[in-house]
Tab-separated table of C-alpha atoms and ligand atoms in Angstrom:
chain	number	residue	atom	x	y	z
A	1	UNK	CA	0.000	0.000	0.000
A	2	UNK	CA	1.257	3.386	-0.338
A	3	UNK	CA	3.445	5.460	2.109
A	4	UNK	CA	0.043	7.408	2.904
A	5	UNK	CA	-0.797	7.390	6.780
A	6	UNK	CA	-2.931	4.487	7.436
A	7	UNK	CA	-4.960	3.922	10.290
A	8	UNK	CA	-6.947	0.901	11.786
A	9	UNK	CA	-9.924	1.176	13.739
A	10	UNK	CA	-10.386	-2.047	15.762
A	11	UNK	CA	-14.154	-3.204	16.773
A	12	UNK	CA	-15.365	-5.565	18.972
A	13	UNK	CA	-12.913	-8.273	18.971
A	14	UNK	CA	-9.925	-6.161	18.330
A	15	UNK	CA	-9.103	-3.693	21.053
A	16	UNK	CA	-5.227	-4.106	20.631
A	17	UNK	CA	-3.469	-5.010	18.117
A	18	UNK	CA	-0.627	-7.880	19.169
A	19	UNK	CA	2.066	-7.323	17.011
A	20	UNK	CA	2.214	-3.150	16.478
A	21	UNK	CA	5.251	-1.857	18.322
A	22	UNK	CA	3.979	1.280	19.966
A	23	UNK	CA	5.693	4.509	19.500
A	24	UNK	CA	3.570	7.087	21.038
A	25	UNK	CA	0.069	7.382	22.343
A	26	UNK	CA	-1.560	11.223	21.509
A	27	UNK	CA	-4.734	12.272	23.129
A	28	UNK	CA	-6.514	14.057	20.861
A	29	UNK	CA	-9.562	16.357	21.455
A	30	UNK	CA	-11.579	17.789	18.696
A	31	UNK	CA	-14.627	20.137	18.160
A	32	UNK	CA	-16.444	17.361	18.383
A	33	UNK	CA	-15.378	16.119	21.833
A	34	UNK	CA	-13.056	12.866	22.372
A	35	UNK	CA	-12.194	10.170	20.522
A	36	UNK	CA	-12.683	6.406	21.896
A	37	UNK	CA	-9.070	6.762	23.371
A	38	UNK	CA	-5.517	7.995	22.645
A	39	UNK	CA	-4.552	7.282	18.836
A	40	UNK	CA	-1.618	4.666	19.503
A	41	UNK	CA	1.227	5.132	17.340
A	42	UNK	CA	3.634	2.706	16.230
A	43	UNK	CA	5.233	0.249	13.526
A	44	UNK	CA	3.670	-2.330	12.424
A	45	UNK	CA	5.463	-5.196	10.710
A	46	UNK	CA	7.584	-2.170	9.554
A	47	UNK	CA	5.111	0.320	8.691
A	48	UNK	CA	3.881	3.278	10.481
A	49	UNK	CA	0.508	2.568	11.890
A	50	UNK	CA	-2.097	4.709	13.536
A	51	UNK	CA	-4.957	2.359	15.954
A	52	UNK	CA	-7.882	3.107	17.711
A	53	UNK	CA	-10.420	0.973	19.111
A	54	UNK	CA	-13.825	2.068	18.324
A	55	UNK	CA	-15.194	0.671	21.685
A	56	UNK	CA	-12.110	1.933	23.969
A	57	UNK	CA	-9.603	0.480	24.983
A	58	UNK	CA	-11.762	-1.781	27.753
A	59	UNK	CA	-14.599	-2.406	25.489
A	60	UNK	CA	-17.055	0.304	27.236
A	61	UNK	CA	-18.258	2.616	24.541
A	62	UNK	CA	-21.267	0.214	23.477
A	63	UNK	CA	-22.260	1.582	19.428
A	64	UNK	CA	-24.873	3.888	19.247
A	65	UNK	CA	-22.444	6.191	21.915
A	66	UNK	CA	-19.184	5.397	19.544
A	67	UNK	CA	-18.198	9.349	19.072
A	68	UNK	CA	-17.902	8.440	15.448
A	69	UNK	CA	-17.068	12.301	14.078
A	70	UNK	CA	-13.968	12.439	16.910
A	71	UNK	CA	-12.694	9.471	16.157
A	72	UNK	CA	-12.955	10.438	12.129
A	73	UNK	CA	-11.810	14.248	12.466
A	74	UNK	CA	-9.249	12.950	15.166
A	75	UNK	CA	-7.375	10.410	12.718
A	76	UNK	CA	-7.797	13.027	9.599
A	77	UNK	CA	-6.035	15.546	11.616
A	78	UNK	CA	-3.204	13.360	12.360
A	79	UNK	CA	-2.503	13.273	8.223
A	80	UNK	CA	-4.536	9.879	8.108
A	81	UNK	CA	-5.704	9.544	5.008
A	82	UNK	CA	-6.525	5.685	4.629
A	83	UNK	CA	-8.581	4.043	7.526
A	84	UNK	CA	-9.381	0.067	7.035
A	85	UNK	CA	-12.290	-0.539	9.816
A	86	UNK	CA	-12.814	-3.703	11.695
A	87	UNK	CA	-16.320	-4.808	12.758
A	88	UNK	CA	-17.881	-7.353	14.151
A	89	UNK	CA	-21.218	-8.205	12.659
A	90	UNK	CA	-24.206	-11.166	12.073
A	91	UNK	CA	-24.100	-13.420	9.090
A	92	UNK	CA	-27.526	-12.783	7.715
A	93	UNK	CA	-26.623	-14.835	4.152
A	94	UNK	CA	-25.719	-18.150	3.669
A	95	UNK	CA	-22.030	-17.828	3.002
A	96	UNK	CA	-21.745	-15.320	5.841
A	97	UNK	CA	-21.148	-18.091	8.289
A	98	UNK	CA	-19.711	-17.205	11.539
A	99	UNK	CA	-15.848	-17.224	11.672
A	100	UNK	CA	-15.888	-15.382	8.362
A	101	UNK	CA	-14.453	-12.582	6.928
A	102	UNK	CA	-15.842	-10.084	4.541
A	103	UNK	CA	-15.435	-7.307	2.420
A	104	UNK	CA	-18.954	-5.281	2.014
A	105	UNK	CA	-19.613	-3.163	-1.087
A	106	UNK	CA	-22.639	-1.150	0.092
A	107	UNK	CA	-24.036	-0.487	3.227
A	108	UNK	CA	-27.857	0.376	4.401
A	109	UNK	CA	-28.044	2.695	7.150
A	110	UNK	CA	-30.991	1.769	9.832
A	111	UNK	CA	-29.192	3.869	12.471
A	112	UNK	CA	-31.392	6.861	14.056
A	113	UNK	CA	-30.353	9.949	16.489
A	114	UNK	CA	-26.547	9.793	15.700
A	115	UNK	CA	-24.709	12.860	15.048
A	116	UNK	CA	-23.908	11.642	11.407
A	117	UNK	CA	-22.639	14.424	9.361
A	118	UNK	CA	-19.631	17.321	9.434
A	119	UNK	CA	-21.770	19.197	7.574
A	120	UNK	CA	-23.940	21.133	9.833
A	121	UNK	CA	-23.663	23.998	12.512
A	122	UNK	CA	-22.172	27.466	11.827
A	123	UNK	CA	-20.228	28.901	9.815
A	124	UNK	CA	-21.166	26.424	6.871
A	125	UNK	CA	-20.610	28.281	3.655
A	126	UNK	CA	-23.574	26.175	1.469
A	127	UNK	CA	-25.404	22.900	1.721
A	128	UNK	CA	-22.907	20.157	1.183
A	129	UNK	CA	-24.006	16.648	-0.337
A	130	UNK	CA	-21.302	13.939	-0.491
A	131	UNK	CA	-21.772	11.128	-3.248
A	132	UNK	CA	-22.054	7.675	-1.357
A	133	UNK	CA	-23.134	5.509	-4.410
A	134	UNK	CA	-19.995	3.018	-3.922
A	135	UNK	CA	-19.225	3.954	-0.002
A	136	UNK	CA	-16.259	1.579	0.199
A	137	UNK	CA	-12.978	3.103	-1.017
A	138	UNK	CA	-12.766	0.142	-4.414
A	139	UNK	CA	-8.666	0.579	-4.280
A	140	UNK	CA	-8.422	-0.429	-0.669
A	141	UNK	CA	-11.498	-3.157	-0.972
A	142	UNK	CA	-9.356	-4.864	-3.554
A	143	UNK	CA	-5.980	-4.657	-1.585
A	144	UNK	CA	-8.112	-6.499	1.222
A	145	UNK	CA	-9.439	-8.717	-1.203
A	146	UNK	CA	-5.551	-9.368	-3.557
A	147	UNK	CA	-4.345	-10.245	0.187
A	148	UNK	CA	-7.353	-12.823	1.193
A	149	UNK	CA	-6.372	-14.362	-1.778
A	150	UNK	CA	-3.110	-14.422	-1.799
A	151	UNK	CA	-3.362	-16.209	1.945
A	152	UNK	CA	-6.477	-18.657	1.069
A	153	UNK	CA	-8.409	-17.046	3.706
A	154	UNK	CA	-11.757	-17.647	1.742
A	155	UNK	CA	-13.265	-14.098	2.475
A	156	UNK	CA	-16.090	-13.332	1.081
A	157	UNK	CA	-15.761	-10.519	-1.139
A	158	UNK	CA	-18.993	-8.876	-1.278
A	159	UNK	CA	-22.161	-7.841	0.025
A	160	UNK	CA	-24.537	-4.929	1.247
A	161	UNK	CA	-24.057	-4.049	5.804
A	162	UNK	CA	-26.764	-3.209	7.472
A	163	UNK	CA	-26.200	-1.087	10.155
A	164	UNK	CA	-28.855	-1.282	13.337
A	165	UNK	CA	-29.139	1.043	15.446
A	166	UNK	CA	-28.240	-1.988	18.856
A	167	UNK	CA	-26.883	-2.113	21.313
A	168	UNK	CA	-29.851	-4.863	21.568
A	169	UNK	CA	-29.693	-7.469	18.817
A	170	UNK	CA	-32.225	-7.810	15.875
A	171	UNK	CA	-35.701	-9.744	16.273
A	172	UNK	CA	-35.751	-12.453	13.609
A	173	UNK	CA	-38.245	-10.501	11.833
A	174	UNK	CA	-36.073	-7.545	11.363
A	175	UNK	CA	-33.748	-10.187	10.551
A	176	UNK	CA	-35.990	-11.055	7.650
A	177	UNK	CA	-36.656	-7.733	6.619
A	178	UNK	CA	-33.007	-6.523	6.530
A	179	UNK	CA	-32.502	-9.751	3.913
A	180	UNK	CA	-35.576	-8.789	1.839
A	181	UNK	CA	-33.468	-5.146	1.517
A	182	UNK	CA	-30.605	-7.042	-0.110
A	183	UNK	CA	-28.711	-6.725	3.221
A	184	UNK	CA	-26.386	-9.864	3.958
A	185	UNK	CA	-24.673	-8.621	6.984
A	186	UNK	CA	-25.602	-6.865	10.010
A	187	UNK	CA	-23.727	-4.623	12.407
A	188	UNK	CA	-24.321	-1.678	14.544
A	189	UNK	CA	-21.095	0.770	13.632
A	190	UNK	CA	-20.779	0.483	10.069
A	191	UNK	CA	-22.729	3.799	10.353
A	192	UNK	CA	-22.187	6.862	10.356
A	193	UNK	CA	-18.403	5.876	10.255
A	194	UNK	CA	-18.383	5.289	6.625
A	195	UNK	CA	-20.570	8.093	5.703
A	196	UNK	CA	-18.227	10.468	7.841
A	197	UNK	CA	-15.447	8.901	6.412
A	198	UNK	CA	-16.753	9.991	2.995
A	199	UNK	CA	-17.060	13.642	4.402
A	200	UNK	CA	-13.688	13.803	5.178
A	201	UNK	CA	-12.134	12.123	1.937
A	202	UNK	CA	-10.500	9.037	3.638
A	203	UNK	CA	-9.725	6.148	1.654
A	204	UNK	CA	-11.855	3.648	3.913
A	205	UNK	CA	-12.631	0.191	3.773
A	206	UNK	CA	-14.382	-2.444	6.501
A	207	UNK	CA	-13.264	-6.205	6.708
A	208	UNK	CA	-16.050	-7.490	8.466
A	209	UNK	CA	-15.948	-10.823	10.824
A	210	UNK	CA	-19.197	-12.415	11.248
A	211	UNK	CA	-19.542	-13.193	15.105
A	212	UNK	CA	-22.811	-15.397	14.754
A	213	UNK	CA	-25.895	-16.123	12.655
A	214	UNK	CA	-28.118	-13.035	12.606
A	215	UNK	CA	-31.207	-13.526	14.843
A	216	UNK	CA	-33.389	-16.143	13.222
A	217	UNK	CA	-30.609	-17.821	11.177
A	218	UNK	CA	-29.625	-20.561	13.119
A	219	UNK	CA	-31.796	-23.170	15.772
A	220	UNK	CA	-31.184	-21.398	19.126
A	221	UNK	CA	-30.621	-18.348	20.448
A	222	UNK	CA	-27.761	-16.264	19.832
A	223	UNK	CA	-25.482	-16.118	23.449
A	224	UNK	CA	-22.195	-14.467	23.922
A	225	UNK	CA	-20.140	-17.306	24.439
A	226	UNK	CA	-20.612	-18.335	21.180
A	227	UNK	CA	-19.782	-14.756	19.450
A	228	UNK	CA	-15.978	-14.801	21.387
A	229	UNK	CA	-15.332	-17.815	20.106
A	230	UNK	CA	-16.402	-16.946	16.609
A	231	UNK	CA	-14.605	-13.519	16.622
A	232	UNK	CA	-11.700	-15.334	18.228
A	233	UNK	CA	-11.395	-17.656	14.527
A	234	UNK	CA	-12.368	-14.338	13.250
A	235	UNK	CA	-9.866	-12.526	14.230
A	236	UNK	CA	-7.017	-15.022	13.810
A	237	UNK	CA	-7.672	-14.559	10.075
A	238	UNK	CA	-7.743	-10.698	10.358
A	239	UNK	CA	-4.386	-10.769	12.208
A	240	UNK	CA	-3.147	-13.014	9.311
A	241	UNK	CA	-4.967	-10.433	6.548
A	242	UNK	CA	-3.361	-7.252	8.241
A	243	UNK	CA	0.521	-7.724	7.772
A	244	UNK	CA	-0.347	-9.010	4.375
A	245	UNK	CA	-2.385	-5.548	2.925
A	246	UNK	CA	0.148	-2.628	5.064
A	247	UNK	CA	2.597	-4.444	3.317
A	248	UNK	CA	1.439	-4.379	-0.493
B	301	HPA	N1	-26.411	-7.901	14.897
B	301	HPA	C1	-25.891	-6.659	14.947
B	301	HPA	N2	-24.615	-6.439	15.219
B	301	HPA	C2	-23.827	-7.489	15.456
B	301	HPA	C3	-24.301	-8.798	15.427
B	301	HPA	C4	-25.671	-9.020	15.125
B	301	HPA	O1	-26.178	-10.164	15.069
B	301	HPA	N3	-23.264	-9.610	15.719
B	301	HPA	C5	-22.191	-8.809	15.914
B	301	HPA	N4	-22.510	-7.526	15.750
């Protein structure tokens, strides 16, 4: 990838990343409050390396209270200009089997009473409308994709995010509707992240790991244990994946 500042914002799952040699940690507070954390700083498997963990470094900050514009405006004004997310979510579609990994194309927002947008307040000049027809930046999609290939890590490459507003999980019948929208995964931070992401120009990307069947997809219920130790195979793939993409 190129020598542009890259960040990675770790979800649930992912609130340190093993093998980044930290340089710095920089507490960072922007007009729109603070971040989840510090940004940590460091090298990672020899490139410079920017992490945050969406849900803070203890896994507090449940989703719909993510400050999503800090943690955006935060990384962009550290010279960040390419941020891969990582996010839990629900297999809603057959191949989206837990312990997977995925690349979504599009994403369906289902999120209410989020501050979603830069664009607002004072001192705005016009109305601004940012084009989100392909949300996912397509260069660093296919860098994620090259490197699941290049590893065997059978990701799947496509498919449309739903993002709920949580923290609760889906009834089986919103389940059903979400599918009937074309929606084949579904998480709760995919928005406004990548919309704000947009706002800001960033280069940004998710690789998704599918924690469980989506309520209604599978015989029982779905229980915690079972997510860790699907985001746990998860995982190991995205820590394989990682290396392999800041390195191209
Ligand atoms: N629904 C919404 N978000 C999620 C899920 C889910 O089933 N699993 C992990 N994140």
């Amino acid at each position: 990838m190129s020598d542009a500042r890259l960040a990675i914002i770790g979800g649930t799952g992912l609130t340190r990343l093993r093998d980044l040699e930290i340089t710095r940690r920089e507490v960072m507070h922007t007009p729109y409050g603070e971040p989840s954390g510090p940004l940590t700083y460091g090298q990672y498997h020899g490139h410079e390396v920017i992490f945050l963990p969406r849900h803070g470094a203890q896994h507090t900050i449940p989703p719909h209270q993510v400050n999503y514009r800090a943690n955006l405006w935060a990384l962009r004004n550290a010279g960040v200009e390419t941020v891969l997310a990582i996010a839990a979510v629900g297999g809603i579609t057959v191949e989206m089997a837990p312990g997977v990994i995925a690349m979504p194309d599009q994403i369906i927002d289902y999120t209410w009473s989020r501050f979603h947008t830069f664009f607002e307040g004072d001192g705005m000049e016009g109305v601004t409308h940012v084009d989100m027809t392909y949300p996912y930046s397509q260069e660093l999609r296919e860098t994620l994709i090259a490197a699941s290939r290049e590893l065997g890590l059978g990701a799947v490459e496509q498919g449309t995010y739903a993002a709920t507003q949580g923290p609760r999980l889906e009834t089986a019948a919103e389940i059903d509707r979400l599918e009937r929208d074309g929606c084949d995964l579904v998480g709760m931070t995919g928005m406004p992240e990548t919309a704000l992401a947009r706002e800001l120009e960033l280069r940004y990307a998710c690789c998704a790991v599918v924690a469980n069947w989506a309520a209604g997809r599978s015989k029982g219920l779905i229980t915690m244990d079972d997510i860790a130790r699907n985001l746990e195979i998860g995982m190991a793939r995205v820590k394989q994946l990682l290396p392999e993409v800041i390195g191209q």
